[in-house]
Short mmCIF file of C-alpha atoms and ligand atoms in Angstrom, two decimals:
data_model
loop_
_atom_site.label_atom_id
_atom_site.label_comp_id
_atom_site.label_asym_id
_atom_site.label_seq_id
_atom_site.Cartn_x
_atom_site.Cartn_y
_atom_site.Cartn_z
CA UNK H 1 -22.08 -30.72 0.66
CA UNK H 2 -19.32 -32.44 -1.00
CA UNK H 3 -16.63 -32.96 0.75
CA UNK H 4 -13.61 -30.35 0.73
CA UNK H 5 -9.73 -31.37 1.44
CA UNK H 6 -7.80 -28.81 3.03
CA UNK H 7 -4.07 -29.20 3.10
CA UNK H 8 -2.15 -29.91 6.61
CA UNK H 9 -2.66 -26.22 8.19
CA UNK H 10 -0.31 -26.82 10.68
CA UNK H 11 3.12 -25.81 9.64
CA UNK H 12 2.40 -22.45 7.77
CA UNK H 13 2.77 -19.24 9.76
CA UNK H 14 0.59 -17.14 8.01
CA UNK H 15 1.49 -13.06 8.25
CA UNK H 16 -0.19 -10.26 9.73
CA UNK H 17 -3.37 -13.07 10.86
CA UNK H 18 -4.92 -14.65 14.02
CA UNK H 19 -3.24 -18.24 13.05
CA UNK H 20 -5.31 -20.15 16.23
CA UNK H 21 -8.64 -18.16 15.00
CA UNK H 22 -7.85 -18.52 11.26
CA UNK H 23 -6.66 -22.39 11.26
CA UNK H 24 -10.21 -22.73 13.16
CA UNK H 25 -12.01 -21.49 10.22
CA UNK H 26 -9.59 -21.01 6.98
CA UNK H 27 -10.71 -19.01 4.39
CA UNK H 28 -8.45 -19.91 1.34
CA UNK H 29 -8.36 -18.82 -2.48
CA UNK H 30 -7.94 -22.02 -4.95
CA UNK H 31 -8.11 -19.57 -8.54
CA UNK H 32 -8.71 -15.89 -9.68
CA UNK H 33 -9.32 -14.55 -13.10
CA UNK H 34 -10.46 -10.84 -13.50
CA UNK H 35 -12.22 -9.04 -10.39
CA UNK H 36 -13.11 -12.32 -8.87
CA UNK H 37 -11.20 -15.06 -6.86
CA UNK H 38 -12.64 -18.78 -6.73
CA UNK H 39 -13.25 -20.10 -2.85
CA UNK H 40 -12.08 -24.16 -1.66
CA UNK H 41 -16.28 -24.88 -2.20
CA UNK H 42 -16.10 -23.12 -5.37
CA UNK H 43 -17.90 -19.79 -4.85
CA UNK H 44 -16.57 -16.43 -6.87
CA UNK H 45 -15.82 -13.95 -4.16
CA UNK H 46 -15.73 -10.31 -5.87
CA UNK H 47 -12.21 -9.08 -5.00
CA UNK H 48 -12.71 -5.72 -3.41
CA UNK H 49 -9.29 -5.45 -2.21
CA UNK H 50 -7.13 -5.48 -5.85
CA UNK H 51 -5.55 -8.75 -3.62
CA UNK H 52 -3.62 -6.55 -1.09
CA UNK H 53 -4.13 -3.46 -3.10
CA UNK H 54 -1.65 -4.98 -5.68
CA UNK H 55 -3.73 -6.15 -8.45
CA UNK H 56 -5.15 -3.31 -10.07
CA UNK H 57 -5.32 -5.08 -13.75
CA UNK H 58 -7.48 -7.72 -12.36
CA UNK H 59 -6.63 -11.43 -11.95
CA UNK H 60 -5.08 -13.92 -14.35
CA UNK H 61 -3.78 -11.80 -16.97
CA UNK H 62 -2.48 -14.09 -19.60
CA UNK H 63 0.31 -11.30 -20.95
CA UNK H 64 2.11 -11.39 -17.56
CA UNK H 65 2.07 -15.19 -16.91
CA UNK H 66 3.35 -15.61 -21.28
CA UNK H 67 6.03 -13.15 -20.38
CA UNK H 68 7.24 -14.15 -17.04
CA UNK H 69 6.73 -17.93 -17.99
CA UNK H 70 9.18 -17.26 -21.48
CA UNK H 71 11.56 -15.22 -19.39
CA UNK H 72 11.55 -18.01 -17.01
CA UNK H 73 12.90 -20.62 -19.89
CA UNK H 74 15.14 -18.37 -21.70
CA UNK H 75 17.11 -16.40 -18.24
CA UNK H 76 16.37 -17.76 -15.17
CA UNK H 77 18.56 -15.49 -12.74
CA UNK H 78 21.77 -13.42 -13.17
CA UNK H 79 23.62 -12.21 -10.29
CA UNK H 80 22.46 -8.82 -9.24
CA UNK H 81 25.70 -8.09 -8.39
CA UNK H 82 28.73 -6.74 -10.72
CA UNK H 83 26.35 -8.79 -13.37
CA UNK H 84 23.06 -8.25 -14.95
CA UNK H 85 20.81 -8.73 -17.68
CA UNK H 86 19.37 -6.25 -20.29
CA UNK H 87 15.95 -6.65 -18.67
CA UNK H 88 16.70 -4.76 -15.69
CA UNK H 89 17.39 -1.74 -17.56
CA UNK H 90 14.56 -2.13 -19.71
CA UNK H 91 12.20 -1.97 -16.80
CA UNK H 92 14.19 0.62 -14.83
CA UNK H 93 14.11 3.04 -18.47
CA UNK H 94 10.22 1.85 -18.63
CA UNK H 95 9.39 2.54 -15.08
CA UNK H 96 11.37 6.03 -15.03
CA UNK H 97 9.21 7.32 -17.79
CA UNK H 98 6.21 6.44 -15.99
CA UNK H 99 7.41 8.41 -12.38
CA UNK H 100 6.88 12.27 -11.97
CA UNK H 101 9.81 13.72 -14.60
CA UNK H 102 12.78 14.04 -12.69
CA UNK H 103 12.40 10.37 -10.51
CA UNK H 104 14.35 8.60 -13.33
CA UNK H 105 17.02 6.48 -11.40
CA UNK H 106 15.60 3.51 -10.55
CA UNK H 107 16.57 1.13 -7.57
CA UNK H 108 14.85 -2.61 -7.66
CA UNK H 109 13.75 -4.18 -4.27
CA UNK H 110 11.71 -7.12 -3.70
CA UNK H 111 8.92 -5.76 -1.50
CA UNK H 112 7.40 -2.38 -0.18
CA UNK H 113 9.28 -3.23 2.64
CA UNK H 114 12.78 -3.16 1.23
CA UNK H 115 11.97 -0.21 -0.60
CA UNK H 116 11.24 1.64 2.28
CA UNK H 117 14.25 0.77 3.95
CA UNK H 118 16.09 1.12 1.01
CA UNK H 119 14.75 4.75 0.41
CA UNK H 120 15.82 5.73 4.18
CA UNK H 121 19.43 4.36 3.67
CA UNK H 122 19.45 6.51 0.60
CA UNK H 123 18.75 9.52 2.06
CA UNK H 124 20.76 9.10 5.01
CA UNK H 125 24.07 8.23 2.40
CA UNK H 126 22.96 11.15 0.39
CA UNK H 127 23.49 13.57 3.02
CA UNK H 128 26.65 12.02 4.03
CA UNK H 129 28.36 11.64 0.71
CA UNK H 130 27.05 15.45 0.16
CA UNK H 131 29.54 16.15 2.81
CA UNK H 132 27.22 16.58 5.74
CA UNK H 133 27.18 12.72 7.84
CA UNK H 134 25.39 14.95 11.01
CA UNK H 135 22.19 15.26 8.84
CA UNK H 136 21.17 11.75 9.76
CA UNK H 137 17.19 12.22 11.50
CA UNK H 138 14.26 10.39 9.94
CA UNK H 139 10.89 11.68 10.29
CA UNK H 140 7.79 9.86 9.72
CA UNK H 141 4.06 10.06 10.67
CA UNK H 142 1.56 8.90 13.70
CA UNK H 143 -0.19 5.89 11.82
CA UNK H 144 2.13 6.24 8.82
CA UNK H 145 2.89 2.50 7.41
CA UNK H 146 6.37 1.76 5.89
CA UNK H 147 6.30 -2.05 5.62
CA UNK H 148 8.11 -4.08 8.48
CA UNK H 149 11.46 -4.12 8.60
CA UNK H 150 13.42 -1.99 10.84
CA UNK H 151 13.56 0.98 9.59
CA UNK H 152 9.70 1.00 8.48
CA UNK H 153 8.58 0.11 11.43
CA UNK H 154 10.62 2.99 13.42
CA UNK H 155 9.18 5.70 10.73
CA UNK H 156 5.81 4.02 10.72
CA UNK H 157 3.88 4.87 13.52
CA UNK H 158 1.37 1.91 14.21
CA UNK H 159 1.86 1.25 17.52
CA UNK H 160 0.73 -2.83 17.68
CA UNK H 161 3.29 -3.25 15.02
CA UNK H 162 6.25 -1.60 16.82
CA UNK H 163 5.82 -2.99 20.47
CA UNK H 164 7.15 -6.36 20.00
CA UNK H 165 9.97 -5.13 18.93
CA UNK H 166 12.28 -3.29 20.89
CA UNK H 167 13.81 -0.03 20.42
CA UNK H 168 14.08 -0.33 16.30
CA UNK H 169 16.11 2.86 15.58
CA UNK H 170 17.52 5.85 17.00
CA UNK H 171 17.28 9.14 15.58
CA UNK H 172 13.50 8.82 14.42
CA UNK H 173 10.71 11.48 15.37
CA UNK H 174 7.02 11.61 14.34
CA UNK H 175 4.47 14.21 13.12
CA UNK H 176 0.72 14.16 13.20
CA UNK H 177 -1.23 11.68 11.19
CA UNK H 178 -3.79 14.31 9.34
CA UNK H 179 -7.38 12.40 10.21
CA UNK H 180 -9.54 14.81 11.55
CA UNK H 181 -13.22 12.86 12.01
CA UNK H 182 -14.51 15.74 14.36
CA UNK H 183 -14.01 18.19 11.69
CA UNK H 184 -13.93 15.97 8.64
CA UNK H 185 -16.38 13.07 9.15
CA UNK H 186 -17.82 11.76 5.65
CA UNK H 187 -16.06 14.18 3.81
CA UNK H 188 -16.06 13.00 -0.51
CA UNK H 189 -12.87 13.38 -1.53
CA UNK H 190 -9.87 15.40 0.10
CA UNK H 191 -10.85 17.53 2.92
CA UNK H 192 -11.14 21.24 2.42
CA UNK H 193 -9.99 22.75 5.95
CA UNK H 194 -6.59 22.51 8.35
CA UNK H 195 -4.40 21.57 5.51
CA UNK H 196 -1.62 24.13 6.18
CA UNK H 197 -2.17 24.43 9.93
CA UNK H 198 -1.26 20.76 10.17
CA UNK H 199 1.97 20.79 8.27
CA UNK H 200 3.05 23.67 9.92
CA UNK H 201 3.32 21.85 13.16
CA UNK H 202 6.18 19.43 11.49
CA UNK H 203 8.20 22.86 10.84
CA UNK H 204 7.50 23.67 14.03
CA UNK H 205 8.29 20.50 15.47
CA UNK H 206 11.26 20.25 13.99
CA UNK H 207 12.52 23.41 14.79
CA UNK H 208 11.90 23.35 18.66
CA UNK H 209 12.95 19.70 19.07
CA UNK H 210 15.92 18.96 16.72
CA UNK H 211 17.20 21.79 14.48
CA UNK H 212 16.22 21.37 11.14
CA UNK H 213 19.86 20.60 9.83
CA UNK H 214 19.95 17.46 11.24
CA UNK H 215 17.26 16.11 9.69
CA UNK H 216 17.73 13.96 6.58
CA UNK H 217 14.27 12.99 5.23
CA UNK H 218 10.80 13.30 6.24
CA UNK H 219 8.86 9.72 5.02
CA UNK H 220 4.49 9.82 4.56
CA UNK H 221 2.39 8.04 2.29
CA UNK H 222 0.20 10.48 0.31
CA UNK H 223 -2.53 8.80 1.00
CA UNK H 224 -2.10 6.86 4.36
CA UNK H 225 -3.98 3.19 3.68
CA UNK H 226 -2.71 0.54 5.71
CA UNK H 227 -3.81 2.75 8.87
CA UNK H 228 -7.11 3.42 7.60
CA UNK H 229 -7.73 5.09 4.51
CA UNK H 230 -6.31 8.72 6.00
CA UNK H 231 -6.55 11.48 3.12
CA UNK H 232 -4.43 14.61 3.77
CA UNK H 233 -6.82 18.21 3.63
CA UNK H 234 -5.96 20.40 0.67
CA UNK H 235 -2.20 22.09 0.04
CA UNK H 236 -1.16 20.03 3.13
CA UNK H 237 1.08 17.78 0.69
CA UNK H 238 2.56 21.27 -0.60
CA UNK H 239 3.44 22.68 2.32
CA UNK H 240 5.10 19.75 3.44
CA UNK H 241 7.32 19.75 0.47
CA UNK H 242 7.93 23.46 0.96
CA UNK H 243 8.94 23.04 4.65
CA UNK H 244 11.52 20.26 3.19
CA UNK H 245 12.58 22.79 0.31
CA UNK H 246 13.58 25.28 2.87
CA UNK H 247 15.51 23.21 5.37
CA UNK H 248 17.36 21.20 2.99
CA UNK H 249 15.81 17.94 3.87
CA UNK H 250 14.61 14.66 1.35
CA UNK H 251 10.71 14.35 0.92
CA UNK H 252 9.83 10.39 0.46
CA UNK H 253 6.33 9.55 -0.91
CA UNK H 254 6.02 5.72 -0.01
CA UNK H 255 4.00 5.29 -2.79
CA UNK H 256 3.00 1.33 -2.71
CA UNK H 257 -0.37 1.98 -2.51
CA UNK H 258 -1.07 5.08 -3.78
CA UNK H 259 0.85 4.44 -6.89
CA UNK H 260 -0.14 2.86 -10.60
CA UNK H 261 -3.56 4.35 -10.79
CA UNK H 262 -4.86 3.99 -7.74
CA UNK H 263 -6.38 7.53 -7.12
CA UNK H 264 -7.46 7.79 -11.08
CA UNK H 265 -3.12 8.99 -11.63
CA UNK H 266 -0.29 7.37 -11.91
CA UNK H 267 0.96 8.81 -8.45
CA UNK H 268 -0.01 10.27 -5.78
CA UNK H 269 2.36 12.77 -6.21
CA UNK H 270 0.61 13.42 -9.64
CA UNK H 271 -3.04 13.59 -7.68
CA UNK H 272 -1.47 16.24 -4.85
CA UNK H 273 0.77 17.65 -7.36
CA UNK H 274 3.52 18.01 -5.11
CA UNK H 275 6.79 16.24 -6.20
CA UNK H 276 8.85 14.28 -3.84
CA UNK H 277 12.63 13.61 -4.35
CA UNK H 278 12.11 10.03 -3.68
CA UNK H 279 9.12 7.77 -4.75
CA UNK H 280 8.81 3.90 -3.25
CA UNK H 281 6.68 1.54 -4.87
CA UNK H 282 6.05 -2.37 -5.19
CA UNK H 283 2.69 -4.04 -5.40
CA UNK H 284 0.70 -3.07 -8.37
CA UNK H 285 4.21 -2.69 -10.13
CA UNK H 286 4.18 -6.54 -11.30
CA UNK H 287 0.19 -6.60 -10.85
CA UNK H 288 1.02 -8.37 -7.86
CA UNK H 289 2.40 -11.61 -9.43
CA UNK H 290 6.32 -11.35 -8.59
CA UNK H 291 7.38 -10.06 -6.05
CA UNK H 292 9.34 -6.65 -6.98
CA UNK H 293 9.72 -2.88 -5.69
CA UNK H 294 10.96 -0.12 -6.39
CA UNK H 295 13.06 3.31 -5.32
CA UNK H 296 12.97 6.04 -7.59
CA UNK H 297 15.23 8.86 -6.92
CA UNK H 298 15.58 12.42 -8.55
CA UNK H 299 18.86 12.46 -11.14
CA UNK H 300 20.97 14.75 -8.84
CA UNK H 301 20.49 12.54 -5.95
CA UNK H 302 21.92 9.51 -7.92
CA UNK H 303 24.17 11.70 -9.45
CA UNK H 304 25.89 13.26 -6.24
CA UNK H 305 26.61 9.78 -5.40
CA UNK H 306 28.52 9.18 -8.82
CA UNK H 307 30.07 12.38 -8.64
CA UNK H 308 30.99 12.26 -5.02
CA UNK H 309 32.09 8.55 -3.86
CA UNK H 310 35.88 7.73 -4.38
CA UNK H 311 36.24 6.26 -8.01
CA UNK H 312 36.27 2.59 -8.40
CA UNK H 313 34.22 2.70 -5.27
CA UNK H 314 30.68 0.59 -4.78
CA UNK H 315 28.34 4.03 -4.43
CA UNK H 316 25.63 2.51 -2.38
CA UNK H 317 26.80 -0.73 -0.32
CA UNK H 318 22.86 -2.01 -0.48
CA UNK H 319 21.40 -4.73 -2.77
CA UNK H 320 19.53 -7.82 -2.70
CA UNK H 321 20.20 -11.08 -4.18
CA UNK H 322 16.93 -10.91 -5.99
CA UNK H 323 17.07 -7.07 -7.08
CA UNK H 324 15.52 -6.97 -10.60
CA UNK H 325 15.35 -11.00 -10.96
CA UNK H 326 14.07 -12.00 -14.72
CA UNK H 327 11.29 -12.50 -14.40
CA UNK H 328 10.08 -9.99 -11.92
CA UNK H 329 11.21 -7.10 -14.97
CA UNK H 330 9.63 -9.28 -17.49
CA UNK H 331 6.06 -8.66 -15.16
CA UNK H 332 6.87 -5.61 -13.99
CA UNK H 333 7.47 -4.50 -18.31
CA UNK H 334 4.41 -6.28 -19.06
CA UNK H 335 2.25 -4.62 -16.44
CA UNK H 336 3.79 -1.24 -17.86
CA UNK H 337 2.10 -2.28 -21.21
CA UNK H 338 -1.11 -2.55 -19.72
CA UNK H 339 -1.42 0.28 -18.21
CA UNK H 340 -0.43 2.07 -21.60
CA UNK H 341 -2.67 -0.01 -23.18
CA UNK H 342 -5.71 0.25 -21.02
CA UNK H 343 -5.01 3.70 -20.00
CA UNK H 344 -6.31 2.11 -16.35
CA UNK H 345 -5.51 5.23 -14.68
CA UNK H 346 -8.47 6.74 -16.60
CA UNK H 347 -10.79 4.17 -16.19
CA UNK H 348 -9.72 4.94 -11.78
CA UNK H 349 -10.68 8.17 -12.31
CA UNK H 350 -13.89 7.97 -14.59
CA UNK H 351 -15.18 5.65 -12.54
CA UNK H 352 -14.29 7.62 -8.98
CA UNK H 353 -17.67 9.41 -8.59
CA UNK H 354 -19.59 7.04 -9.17
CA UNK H 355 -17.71 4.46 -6.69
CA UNK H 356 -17.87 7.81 -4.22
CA UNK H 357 -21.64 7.75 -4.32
CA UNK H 358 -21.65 4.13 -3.62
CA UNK H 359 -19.08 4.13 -0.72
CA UNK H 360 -21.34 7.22 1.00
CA UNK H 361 -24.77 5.57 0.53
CA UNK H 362 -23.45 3.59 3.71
CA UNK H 363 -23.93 6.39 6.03
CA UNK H 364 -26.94 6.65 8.36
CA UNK H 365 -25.90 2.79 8.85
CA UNK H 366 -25.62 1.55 12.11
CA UNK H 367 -22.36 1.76 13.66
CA UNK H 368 -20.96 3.62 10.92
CA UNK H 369 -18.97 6.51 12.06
CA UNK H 370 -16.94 8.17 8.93
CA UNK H 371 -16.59 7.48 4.97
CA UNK H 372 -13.08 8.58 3.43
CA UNK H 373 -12.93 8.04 -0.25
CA UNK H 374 -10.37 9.01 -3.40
CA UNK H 375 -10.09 7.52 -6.75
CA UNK H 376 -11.13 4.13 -6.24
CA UNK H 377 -10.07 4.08 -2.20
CA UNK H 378 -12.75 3.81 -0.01
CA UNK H 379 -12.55 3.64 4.15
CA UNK H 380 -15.79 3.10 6.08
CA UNK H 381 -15.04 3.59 9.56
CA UNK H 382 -16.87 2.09 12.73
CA UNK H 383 -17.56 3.23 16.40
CA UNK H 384 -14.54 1.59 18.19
CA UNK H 385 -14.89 -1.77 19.15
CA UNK H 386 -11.46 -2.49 19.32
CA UNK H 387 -11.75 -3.95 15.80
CA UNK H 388 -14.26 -6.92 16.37
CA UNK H 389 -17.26 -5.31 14.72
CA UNK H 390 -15.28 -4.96 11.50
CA UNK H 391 -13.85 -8.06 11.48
CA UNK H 392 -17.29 -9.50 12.06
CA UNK H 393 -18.32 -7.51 8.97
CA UNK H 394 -15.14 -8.71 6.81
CA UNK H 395 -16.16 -12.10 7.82
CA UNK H 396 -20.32 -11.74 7.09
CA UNK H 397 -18.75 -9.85 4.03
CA UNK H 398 -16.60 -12.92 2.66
CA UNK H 399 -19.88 -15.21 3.30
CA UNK H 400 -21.91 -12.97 1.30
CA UNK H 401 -19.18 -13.74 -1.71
CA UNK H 402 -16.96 -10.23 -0.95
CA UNK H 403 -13.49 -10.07 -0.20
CA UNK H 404 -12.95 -6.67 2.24
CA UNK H 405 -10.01 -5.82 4.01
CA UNK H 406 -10.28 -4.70 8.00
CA UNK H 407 -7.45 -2.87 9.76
CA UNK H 408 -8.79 -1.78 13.40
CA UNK H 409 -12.01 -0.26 13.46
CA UNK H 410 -12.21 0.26 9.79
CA UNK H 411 -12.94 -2.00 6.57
CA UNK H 412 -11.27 -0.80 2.85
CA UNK H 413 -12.24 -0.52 -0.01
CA UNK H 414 -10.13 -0.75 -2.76
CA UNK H 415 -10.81 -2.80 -6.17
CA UNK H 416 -8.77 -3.95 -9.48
CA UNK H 417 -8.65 -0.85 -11.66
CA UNK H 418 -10.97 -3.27 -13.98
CA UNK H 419 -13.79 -2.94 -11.66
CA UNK H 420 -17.40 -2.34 -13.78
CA UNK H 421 -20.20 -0.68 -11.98
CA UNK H 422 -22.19 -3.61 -11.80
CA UNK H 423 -19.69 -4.87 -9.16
CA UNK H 424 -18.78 -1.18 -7.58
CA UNK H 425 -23.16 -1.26 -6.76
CA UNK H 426 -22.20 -4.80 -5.54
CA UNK H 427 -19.55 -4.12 -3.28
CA UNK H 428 -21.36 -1.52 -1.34
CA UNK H 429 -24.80 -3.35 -1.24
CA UNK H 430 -22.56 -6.40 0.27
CA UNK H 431 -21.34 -4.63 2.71
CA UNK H 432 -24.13 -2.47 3.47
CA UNK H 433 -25.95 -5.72 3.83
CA UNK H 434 -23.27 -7.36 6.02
CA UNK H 435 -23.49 -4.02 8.76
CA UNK H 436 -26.88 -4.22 8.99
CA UNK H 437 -26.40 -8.17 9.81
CA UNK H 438 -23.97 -7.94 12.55
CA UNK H 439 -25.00 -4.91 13.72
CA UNK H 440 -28.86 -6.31 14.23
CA UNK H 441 -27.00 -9.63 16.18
CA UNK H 442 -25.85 -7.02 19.18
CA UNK H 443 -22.54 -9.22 20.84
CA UNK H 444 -23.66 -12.15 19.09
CA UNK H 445 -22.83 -10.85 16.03
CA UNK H 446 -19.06 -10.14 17.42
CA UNK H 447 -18.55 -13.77 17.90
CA UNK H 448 -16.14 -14.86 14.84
CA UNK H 449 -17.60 -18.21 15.45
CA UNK H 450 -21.00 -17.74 14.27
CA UNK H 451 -19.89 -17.20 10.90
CA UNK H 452 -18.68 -19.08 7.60
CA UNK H 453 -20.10 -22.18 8.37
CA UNK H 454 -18.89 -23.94 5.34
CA UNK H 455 -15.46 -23.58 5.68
CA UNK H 456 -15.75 -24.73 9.83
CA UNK H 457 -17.19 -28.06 8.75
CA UNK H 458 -14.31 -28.67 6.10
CA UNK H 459 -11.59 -28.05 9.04
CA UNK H 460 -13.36 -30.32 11.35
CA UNK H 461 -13.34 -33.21 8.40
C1 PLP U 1 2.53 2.37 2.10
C2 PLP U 1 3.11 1.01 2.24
N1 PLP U 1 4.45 0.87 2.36
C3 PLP U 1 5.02 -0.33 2.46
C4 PLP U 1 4.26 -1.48 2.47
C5 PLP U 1 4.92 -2.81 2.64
O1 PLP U 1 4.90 -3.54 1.47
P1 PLP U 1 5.28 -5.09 1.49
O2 PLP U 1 4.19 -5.79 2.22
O3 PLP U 1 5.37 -5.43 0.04
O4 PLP U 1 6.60 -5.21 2.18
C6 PLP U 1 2.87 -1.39 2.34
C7 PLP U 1 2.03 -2.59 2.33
O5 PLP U 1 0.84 -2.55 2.40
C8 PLP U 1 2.29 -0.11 2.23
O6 PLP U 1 0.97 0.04 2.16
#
């Protein structure tokens, strides 16, 4: 084997990852063009993951990199503050005509993250510079994810990422998550049953624990995907947003994930076809390249605040430094003009039943427990063993030359939008291949250490 130099892994902090386990046995990406990143020994690992679901027009794309490489050489940075550039409103007017009509004021971020938080301080302002300050409750959802800053973390409701720290914030409550495996398990597509019933309960939560009138927003992700790959049954989407219509509060969709194609629409308001009055995004808005997010907020929202705040007055006391940087518009534009182009969207949703047969010829497997799909989402779920049989099958997965992601007890599914058949059949016989594996080793199998060999003998050189 010739021999492999890794770079000095011991002053990176690497996010969200095992850094003693991972440092033992790094697994990292040297290239990527199209569906397919490029291992340190040279392999192409299929990307079944879009990156973190934020690729979805494949690797490498040469119009991005010309534009944000030009952009970088002709306007570096202008301050986001009382200044800024003609590019920003370019990609705000772009981005505005690609939301649900009515989202068309457009606030830049630099994360999903940011625009989460951003979205909550939104609402909460709304309400009070609508005259009505004691309207200041958030609501999110069990297993909802919402980045991890403070105020994502207190409407998210992932446990392990809220425990280490502290209180977070007052004034937050939480409805059911909607997965329903007893009644639901390897269910294609949405589930048919308890849509109504569930969303009922937040009305009725609401009602008996905090008066409706003091809530300002209820936060979920149409399709929840960090937690799992949770789809909501039918018309319970709808009934949220009539619940919200009737007690006067703001419906978010946190939309990173679910949003630029990734159910075979450009939303996943557009899939549900229930309209929110606030939209967050960020990911697959740049393709993944810069980071960038976004809020989207319906005119009258952005319009009380004009119409309300004291003239002369700064409307919204919230910004970043690097709130729609140059070259972050200049990808996110460019991106825009792929989409158009490529009408990827389409290609999500021609291609869904075909990646829906695929994802459910894994059932009968051993160990597997549920299959959730939609557009090209897919989450196959495992009898719990407190995560380590699917990160055994990530790893045996990323051996095989297949890049997974595992969250818990569960391993998604979720390509570039550019994904052919040939490489759907080839994601699913991967992993099919790498259940069986661990599976057949019993505990031995569990043991991290007994896999990717390769990269163990490069860390120990
Ligand atoms: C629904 C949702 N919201 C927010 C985020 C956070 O985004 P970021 O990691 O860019 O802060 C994510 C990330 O996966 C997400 O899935």
């Amino acid at each position: 084997m010739s021999q492999i130099k890794l770079p000095d892994l011991s002053h990176y902090w690497v996010p969200f990852t095992a850094n003693r386990q991972f440092k033992a046995m790094p697994r990292l990406f040297k290239a990527a063009k199209g569906n397919y990143y490029t291992s340190m020994d040279d392999r192409q690992i299929l990307d079944g993951t879009a990156g973190l679901w934020c690729v979805p027009a494949g690797h490498g794309r040469e119009e991005i990199a010309t534009a944000v490489g030009k952009q970088l050489l002709t306007l570096d940075y202008a301050p986001a503050f009382q200044t800024s550039h003609p590019l920003a409103f370019e990609a705000a007017t772009r981005l505005a005509e690609y939301m649900p009509a009515g989202l068309d004021r457009i606030f830049f971020t630099n994360s999903g993250s940011e625009s989460a938080d951003t979205a909550l301080k939104i609402a909460l302002a709304y309400h009070r510079v609508c005259g009505n300050p004691l309207r200041n409750k958030l609501i999110g959802r069990e297993r909802g994810y919402h980045g991890v800053n403070f105020g994502g973390i207190s409407v998210g409701g992932i446990a392990g990422n809220r425990k280490a720290f502290g209180n977070a914030l007052n004034g937050v409550d939480h409805i059911r998550h909607p997965l329903d495996i007893a009644n639901n398990a390897f269910t294609k597509g949405v589930p048919e049953d308890g849509g109504i019933a569930l969303a009922n309960e937040f009305e009725q939560r609401i009602m008996t624990l905090h008066d409706p009138s003091t809530i300002a927003a209820l936060i979920v992700e149409p399709m929840q995907g960090s937690a799992g790959v949770i789809i909501p049954p039918k018309d319970y989407l709808k009934r949220l947003r009539e619940i919200c219509d009737k007690h006067g509060i703001l419906l978010i969709f946190d939309e990173v994930i679910t949003g630029f194609g990734r159910l075979g629409t450009q939303w996943g308001a557009d899939y549900f076809d229930v309209i929110p009055d606030i939209i967050t995004c960020a990911k697959g808005l740049t393709n993944g390249v810069v980071p960038m997010g976004a809020v989207a907020v319906k005119r009258d929202i952005y319009d009380a605040f004009m119409e309300k705040s004291p003239q002369e007055a700064i409307e919204l006391p919230h910004g970043y430094t690097y709130s729609a940087i140059p070259i972050a518009c200049a990808a996110a534009i460019t991106t825009l003009d792929i989409f158009q182009k490529e009408k990827l969207e389409d290609r999500a949703a021609g291609l869904s039943d075909y990646f829906e047969q695929a994802a459910h010829s894994l059932k009968g497997l051993p160990m597997v427990k549920d299959i959730r799909n939609i557009g090209l989402v897919a989450g196959i779920e495992f009898e719990a063993k407190a995560g380590a049989f699917a990160f055994a099958v990530y790893l045996k997965c990323y051996e095989l030359g297949l890049h997974v992601r595992y969250t818990g007890d569960i391993i998604a599914i979720s390509p570039p939008l550019t994904i052919e058949k040939h490489e759907i059949d080839r994601i699913f016989n991967t992993l099919a291949d790498a259940v069986k594996f661990v599976a057949g080793r019993g505990e031995a199998g569990l043991n991290a250490n007994n896999y990717l060999k390769n990269e163990q003998q490069w860390a120990a050189n």
